[in-house]
PDB file of C-alpha atoms and ligand atoms in Angstrom:
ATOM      1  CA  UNK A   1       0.000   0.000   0.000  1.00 55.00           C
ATOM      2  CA  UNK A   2       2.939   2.176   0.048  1.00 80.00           C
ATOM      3  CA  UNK A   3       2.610   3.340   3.159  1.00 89.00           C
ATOM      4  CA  UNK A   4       5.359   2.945   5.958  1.00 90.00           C
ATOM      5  CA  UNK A   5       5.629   0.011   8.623  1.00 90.00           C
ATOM      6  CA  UNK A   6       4.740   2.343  11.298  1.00 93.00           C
ATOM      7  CA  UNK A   7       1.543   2.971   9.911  1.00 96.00           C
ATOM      8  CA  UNK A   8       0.612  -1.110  10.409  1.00 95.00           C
ATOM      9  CA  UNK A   9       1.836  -0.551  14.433  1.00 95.00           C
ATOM     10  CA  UNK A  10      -0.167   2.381  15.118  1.00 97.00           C
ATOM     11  CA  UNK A  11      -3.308   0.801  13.519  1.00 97.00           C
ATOM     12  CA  UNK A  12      -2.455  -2.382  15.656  1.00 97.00           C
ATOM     13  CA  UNK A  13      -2.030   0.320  18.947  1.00 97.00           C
ATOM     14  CA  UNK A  14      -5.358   2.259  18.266  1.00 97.00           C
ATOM     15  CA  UNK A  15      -7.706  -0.869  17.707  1.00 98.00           C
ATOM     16  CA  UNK A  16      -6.726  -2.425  20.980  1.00 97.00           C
ATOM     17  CA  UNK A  17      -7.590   1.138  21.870  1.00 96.00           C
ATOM     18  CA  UNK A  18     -11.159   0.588  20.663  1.00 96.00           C
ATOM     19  CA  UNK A  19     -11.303   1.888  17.383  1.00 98.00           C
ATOM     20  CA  UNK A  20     -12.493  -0.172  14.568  1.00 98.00           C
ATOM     21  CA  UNK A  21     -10.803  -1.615  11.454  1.00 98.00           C
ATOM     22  CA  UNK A  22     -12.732   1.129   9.265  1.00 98.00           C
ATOM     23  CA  UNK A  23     -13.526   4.109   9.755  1.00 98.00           C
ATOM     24  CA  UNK A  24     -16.165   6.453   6.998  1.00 98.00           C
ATOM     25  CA  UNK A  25     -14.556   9.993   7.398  1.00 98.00           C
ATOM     26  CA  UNK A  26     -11.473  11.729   8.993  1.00 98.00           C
ATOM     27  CA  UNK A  27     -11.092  15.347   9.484  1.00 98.00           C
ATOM     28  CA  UNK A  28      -7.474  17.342  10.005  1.00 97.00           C
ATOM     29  CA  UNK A  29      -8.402  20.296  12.647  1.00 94.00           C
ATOM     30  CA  UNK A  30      -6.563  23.661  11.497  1.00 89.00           C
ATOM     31  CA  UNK A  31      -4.992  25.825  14.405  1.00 83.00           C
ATOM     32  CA  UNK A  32      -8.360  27.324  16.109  1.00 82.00           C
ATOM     33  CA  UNK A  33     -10.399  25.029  14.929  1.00 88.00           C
ATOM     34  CA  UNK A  34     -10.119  21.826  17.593  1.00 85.00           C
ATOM     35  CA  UNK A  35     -13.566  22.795  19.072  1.00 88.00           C
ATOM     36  CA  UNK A  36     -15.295  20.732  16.336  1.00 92.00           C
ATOM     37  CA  UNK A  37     -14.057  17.964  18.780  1.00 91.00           C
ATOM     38  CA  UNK A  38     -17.091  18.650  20.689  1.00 92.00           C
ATOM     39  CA  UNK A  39     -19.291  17.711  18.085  1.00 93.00           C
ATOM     40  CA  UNK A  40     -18.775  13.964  17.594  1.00 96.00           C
ATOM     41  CA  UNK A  41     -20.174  12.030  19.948  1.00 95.00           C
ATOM     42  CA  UNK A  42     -19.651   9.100  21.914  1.00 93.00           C
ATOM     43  CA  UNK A  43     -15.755   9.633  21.935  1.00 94.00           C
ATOM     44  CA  UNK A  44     -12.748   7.620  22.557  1.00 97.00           C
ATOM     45  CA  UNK A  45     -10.224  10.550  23.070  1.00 96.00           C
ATOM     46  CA  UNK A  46      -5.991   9.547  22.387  1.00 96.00           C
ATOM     47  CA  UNK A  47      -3.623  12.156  23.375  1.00 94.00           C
ATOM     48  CA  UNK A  48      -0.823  11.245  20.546  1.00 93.00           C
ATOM     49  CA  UNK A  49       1.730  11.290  23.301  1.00 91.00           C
ATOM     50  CA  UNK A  50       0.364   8.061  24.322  1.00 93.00           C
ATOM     51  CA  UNK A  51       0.594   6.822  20.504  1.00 94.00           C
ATOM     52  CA  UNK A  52       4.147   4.467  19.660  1.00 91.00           C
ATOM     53  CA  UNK A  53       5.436   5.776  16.607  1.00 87.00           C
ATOM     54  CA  UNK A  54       3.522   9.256  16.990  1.00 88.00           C
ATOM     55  CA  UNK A  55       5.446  12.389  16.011  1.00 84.00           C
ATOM     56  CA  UNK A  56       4.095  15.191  18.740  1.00 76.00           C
ATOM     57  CA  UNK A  57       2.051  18.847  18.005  1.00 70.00           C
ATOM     58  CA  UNK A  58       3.902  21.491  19.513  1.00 69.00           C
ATOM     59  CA  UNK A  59       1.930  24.578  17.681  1.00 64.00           C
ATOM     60  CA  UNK A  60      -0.058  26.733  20.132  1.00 60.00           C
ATOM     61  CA  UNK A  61      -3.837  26.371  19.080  1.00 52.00           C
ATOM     62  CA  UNK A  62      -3.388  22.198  18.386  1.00 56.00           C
ATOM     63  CA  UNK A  63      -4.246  20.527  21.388  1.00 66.00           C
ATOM     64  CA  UNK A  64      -2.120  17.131  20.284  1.00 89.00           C
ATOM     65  CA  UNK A  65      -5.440  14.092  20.347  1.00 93.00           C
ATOM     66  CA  UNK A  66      -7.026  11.909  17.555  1.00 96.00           C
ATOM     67  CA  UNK A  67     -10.638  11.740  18.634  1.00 96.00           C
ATOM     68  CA  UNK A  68     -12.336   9.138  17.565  1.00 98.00           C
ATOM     69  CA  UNK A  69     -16.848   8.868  17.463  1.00 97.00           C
ATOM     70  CA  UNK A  70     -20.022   9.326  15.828  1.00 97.00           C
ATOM     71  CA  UNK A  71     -21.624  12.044  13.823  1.00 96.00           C
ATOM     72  CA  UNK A  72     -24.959  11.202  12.503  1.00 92.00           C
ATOM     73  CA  UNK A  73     -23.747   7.489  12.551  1.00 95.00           C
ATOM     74  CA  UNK A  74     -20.529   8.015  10.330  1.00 97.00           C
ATOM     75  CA  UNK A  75     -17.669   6.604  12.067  1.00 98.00           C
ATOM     76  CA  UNK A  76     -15.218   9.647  12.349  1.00 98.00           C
ATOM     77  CA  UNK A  77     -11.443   9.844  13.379  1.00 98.00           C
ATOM     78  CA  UNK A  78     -10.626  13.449  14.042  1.00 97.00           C
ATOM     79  CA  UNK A  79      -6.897  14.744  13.722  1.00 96.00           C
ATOM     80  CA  UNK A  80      -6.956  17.552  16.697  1.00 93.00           C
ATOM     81  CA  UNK A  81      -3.355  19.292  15.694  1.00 89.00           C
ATOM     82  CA  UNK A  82      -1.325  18.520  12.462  1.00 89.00           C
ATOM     83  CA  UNK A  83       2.710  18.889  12.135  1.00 89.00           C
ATOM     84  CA  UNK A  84       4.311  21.211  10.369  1.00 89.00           C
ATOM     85  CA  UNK A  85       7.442  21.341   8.697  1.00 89.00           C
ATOM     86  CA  UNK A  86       8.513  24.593   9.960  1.00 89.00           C
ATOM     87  CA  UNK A  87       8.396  22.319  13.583  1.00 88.00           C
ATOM     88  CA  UNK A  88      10.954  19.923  12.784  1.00 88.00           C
ATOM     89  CA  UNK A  89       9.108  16.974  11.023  1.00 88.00           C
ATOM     90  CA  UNK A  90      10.283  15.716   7.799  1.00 87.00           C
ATOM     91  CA  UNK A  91       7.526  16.435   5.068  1.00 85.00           C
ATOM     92  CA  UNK A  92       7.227  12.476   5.437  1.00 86.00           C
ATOM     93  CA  UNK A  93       5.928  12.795   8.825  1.00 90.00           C
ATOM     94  CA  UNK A  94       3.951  16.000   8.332  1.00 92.00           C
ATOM     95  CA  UNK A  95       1.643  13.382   6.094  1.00 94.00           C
ATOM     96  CA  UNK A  96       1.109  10.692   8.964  1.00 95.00           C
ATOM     97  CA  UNK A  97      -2.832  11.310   9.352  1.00 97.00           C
ATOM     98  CA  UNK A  98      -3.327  11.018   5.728  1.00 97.00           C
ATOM     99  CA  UNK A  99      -1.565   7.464   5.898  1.00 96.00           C
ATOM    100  CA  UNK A 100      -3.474   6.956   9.171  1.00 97.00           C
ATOM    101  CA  UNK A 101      -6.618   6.970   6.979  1.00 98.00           C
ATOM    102  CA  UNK A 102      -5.995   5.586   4.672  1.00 97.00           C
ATOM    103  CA  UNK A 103      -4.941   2.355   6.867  1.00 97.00           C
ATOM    104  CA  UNK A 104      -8.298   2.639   8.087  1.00 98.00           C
ATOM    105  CA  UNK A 105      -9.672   2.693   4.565  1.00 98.00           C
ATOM    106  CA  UNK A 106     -11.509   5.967   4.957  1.00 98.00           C
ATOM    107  CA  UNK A 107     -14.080   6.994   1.939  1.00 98.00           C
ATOM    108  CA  UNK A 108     -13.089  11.014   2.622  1.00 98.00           C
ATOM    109  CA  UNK A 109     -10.930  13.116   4.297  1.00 98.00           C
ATOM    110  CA  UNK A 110     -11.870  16.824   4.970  1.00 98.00           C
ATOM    111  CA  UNK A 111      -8.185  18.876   5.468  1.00 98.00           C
ATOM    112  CA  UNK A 112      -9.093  22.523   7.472  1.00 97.00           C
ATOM    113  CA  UNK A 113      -6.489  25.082   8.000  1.00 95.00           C
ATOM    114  CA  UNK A 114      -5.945  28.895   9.333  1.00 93.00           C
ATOM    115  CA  UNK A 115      -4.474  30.885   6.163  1.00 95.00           C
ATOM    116  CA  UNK A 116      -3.716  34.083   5.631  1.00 95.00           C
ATOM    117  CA  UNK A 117      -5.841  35.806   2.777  1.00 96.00           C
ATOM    118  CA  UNK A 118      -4.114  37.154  -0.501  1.00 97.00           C
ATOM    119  CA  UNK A 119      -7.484  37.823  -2.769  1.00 97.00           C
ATOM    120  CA  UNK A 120      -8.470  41.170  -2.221  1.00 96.00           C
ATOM    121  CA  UNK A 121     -11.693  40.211  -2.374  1.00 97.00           C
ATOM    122  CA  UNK A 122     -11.537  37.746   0.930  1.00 96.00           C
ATOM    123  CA  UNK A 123     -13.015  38.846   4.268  1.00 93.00           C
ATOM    124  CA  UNK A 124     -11.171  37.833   7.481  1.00 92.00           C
ATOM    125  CA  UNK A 125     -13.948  34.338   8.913  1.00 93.00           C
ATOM    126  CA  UNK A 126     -14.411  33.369   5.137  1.00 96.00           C
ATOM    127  CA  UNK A 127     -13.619  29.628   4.408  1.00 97.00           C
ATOM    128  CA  UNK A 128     -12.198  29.245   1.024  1.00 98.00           C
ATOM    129  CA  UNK A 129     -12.770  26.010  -0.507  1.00 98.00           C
ATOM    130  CA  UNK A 130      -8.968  24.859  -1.787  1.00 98.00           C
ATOM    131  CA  UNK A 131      -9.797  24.106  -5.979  1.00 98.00           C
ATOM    132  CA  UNK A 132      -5.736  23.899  -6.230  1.00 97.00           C
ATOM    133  CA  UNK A 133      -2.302  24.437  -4.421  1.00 96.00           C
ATOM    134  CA  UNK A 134       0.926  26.395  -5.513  1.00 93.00           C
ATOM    135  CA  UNK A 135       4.120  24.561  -3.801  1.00 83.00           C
ATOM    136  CA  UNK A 136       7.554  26.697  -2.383  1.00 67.00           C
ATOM    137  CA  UNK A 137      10.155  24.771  -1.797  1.00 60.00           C
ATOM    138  CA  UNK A 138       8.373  21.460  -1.380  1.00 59.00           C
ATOM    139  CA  UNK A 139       9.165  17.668  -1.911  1.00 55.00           C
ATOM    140  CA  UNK A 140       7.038  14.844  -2.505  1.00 56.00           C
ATOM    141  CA  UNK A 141       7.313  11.870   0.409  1.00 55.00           C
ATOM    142  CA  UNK A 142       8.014   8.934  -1.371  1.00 60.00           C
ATOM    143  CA  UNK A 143       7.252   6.967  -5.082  1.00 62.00           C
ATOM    144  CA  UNK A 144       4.186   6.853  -6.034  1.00 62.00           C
ATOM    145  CA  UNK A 145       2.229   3.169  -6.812  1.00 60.00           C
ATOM    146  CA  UNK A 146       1.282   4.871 -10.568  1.00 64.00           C
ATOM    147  CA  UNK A 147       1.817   8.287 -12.090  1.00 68.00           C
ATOM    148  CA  UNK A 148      -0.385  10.702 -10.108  1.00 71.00           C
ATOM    149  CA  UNK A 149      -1.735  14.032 -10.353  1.00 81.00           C
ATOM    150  CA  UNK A 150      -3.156  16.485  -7.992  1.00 88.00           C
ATOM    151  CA  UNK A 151      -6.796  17.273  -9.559  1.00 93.00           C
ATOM    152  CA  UNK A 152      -9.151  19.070  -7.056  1.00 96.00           C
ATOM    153  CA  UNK A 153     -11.355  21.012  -8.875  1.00 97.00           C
ATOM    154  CA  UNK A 154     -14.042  18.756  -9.361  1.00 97.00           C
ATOM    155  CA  UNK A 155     -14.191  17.589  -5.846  1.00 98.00           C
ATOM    156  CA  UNK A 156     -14.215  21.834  -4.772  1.00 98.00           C
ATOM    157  CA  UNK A 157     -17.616  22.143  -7.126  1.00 98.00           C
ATOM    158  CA  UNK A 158     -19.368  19.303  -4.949  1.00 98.00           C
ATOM    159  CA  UNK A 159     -18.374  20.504  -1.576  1.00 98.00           C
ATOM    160  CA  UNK A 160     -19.587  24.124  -2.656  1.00 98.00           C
ATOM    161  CA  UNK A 161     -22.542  22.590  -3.452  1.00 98.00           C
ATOM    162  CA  UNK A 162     -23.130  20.734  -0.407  1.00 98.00           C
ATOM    163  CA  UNK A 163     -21.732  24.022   1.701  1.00 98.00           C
ATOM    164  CA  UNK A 164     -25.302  26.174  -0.109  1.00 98.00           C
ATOM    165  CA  UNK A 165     -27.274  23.094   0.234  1.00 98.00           C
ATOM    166  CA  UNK A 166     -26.513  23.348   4.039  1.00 97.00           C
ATOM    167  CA  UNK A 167     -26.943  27.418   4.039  1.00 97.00           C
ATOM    168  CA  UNK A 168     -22.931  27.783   4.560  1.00 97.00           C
ATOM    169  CA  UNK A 169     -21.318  30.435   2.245  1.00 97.00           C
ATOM    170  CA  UNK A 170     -18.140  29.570   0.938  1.00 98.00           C
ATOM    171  CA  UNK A 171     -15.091  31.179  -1.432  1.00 98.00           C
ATOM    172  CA  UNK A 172     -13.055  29.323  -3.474  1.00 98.00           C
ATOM    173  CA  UNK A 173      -8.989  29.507  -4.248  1.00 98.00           C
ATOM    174  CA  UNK A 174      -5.573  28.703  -4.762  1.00 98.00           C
ATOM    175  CA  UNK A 175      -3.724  27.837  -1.848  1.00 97.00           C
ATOM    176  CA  UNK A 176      -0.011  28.828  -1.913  1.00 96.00           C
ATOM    177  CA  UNK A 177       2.009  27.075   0.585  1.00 94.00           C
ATOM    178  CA  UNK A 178       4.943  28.318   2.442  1.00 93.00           C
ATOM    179  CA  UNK A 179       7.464  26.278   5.052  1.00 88.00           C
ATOM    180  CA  UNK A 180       6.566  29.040   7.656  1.00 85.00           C
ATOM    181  CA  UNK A 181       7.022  29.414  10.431  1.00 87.00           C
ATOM    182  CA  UNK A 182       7.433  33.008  10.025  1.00 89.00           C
ATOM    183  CA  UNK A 183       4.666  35.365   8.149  1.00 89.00           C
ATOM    184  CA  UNK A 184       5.473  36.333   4.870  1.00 92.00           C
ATOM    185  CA  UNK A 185       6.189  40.102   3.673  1.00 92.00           C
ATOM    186  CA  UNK A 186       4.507  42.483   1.974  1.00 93.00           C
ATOM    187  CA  UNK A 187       6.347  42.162  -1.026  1.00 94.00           C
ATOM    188  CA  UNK A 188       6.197  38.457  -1.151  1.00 93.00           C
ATOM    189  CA  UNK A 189       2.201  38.438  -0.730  1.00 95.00           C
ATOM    190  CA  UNK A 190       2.448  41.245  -3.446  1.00 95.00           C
ATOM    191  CA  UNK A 191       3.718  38.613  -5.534  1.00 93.00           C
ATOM    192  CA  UNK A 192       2.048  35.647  -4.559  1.00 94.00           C
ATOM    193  CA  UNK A 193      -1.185  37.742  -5.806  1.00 95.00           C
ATOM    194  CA  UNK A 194       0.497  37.951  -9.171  1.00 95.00           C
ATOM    195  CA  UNK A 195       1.478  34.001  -9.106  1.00 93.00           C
ATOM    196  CA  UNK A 196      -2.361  33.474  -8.875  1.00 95.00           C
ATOM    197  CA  UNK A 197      -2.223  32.542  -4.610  1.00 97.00           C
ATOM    198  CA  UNK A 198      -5.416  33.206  -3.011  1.00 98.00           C
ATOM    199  CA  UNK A 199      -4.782  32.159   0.254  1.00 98.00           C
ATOM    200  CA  UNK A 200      -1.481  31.733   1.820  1.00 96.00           C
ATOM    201  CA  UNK A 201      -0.758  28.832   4.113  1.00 95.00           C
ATOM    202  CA  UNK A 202       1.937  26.622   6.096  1.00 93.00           C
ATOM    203  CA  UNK A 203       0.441  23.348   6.022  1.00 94.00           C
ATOM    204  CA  UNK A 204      -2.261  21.033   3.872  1.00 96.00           C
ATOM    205  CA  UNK A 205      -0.213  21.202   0.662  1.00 94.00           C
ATOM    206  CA  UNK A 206       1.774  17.933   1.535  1.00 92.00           C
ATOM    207  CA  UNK A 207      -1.331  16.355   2.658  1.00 95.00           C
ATOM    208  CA  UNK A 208      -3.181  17.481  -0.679  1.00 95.00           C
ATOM    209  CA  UNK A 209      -0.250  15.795  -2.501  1.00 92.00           C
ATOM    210  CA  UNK A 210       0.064  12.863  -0.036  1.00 92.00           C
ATOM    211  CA  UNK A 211      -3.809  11.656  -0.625  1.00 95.00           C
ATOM    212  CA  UNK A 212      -3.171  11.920  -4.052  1.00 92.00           C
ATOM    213  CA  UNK A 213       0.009   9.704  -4.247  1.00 89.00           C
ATOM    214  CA  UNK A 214      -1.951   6.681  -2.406  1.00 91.00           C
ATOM    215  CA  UNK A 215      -5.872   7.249  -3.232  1.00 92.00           C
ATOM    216  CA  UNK A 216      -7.173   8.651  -0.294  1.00 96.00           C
ATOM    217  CA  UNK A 217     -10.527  10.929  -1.604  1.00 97.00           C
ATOM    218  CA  UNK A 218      -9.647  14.421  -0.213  1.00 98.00           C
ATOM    219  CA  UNK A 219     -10.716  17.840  -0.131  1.00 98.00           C
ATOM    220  CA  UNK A 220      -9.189  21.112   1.754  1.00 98.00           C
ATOM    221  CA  UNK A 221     -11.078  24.164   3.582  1.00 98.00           C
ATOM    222  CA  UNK A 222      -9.078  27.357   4.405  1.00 97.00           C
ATOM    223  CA  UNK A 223     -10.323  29.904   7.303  1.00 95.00           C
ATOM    224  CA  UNK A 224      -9.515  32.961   6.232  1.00 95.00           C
ATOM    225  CA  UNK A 225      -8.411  34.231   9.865  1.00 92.00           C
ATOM    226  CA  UNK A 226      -6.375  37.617   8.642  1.00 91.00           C
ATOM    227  CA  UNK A 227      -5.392  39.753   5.581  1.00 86.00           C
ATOM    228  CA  UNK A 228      -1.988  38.490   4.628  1.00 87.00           C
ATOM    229  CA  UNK A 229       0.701  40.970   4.971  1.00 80.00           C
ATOM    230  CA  UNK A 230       0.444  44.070   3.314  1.00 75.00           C
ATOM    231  CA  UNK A 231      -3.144  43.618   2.849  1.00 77.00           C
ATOM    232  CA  UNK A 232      -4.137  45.887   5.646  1.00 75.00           C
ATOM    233  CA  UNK A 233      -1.538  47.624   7.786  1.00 72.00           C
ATOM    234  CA  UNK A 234      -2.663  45.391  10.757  1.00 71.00           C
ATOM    235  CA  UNK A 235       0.264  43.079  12.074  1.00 68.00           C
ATOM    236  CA  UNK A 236      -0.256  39.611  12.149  1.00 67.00           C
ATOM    237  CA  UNK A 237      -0.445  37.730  15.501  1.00 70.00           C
ATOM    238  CA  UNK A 238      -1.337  34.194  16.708  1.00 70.00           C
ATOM    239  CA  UNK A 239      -4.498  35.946  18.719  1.00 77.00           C
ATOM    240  CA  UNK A 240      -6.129  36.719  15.106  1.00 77.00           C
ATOM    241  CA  UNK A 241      -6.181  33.030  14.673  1.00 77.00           C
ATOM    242  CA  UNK A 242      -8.595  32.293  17.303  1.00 81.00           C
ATOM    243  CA  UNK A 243     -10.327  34.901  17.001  1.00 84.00           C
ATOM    244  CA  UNK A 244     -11.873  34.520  13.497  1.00 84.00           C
ATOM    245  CA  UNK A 245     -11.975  30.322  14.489  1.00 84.00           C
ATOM    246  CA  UNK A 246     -14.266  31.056  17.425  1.00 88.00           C
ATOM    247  CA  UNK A 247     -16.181  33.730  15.318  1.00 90.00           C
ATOM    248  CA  UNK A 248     -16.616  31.061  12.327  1.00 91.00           C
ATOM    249  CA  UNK A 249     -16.628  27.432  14.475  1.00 90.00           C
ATOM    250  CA  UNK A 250     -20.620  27.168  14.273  1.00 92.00           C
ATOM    251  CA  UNK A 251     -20.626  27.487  10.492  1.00 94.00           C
ATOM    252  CA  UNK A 252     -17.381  25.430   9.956  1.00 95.00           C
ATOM    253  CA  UNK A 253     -19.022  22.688  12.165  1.00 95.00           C
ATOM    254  CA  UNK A 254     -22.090  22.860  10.035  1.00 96.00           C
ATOM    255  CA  UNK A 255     -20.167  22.274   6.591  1.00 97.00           C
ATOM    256  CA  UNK A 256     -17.859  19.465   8.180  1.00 97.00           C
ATOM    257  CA  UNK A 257     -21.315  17.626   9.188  1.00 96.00           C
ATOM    258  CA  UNK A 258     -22.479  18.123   5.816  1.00 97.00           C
ATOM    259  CA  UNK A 259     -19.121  16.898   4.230  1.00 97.00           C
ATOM    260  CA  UNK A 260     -19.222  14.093   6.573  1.00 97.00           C
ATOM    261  CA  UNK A 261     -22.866  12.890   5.142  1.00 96.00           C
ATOM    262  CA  UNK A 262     -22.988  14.395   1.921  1.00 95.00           C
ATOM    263  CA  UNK A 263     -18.811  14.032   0.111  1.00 95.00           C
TER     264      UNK A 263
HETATM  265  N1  HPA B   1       0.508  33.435   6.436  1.00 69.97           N
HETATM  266  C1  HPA B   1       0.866  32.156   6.562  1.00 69.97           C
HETATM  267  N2  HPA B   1       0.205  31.274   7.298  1.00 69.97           N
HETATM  268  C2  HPA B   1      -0.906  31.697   7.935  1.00 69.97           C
HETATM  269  C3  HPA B   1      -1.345  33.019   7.847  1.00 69.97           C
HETATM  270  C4  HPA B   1      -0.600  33.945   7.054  1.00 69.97           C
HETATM  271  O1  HPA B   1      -0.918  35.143   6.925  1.00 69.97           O
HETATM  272  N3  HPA B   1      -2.474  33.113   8.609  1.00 69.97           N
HETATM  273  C5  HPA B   1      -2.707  31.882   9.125  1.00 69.97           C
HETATM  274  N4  HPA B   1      -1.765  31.011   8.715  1.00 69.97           N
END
């Protein structure tokens, strides 16, 4: 399956745990957005310190715990904080919940993020439905089983449609991903406009590219949670981050559900 042994050992580890040999969805919480933990029910709750093989979260806002429950009766294993590159992991272990999935032979998983808006027309709380990625400085994790390539558009026109069929308004873009873990500058957003970016980013890019490379149905929702730099003259802080996740969680939980039932 092109996937590495560890992934077979942590399987083994969470299904003595409880957890079942498949699982419908899985959802990757962006920084801010861990409270849609409280939505699934009926939880079985793994700090991923306790996990062998488990790399650790260290980013403020990413609590560090796969949930695992129910949501309308889909099976769901939530990823509550990712790692990043710009903390230390190799891009191959920046990818592990993707593999985790798919070793639990998910049918979708629904990526979330906090990114920095470059489209002038993008309000801080929108969530920007990712219809492609633009890569800095990235490398793929490993051979692929057959040539692959990263198509998301169609999958962006059915979750906008399910987002108006459940009343939630949604924006749609380019995600340009950087290694972080510092902002960007104003003349670098100035040209990531002109590259095409629409959103700017530090993470979901590899995990766009890894669910590609082994089959593993995914689609990617950024909350717009600041105007990049340069946009406004407003200097960019952690705080804005939750701010704009606890302003947006109700209508982020509501698309998720609908994902979750609907993808
Ligand atoms: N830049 C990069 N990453 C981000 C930003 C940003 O402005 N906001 C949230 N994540």
């Amino acid at each position: 399956m092109y996937l590495p042994d560890y992934i077979a050992n942590i399987k083994a580890f969470l299904i003595e745990k409880g957890l079942p040999d498949h699982i419908d969805s899985s959802v990757i919480l962006g920084s801010g957005l861990g409270d849609f933990g409280n939505e699934i029910e009926h939880t079985l709750t793994i700090p991923y310190s306790t996990i062998p093989d488990f790399p650790q979260s260290t980013v403020e806002g990413h609590s560090g715990s796969l949930i695992f429950g129910l949501i309308e009766g889909n099976t769901v294993l939530a990823f509550s904080g990712r790692f990043h590159f710009y903390e230390g992991h190799p891009f191959e272990r920046t990818v592990l919940p993707v593999q985790l999935a798919k070793a639990f032979t998910v049918n979708k998983l629904i990526i979330s993020n906090a990114a920095g808006g470059i489209n002038l027309d993008f309000r801080v709380g929108d969530l920007m439905v990712i219809e492609d990625i633009i890569r800095k400085n990235m490398m793929l994790s490993g051979p692929a089983p057959e040539p692959w390539k990263l198509d998301l558009y169609p999958i962006a026109d059915r979750v906008q449609e399910i987002a108006a069929s459940v009343g939630v308004e949604t924006k749609r873009g380019a995600y340009l991903y950087v290694k972080g873990p510092n902002y960007e500058t104003k003349a670098e957003i100035h040209t990531f406009r002109k590259l095409g970016g629409d959103a700017v980013g530090m993470s979901t890019a590899p995990e766009l590219m890894e669910a590609a490379r082994i089959g593993v149905k995914a689609t990617a929702i950024s909350l717009i949670t600041n105007a990049a730099a340069g946009v406004t003259d407003q200097k960019l802080d952690h705080a804005e981050v939750k701010e704009a996740a606890e302003m947006k969680k109700n209508e982020f939980a509501k698309l998720v559900k609908g994902l979750i039932e609907e993808l």
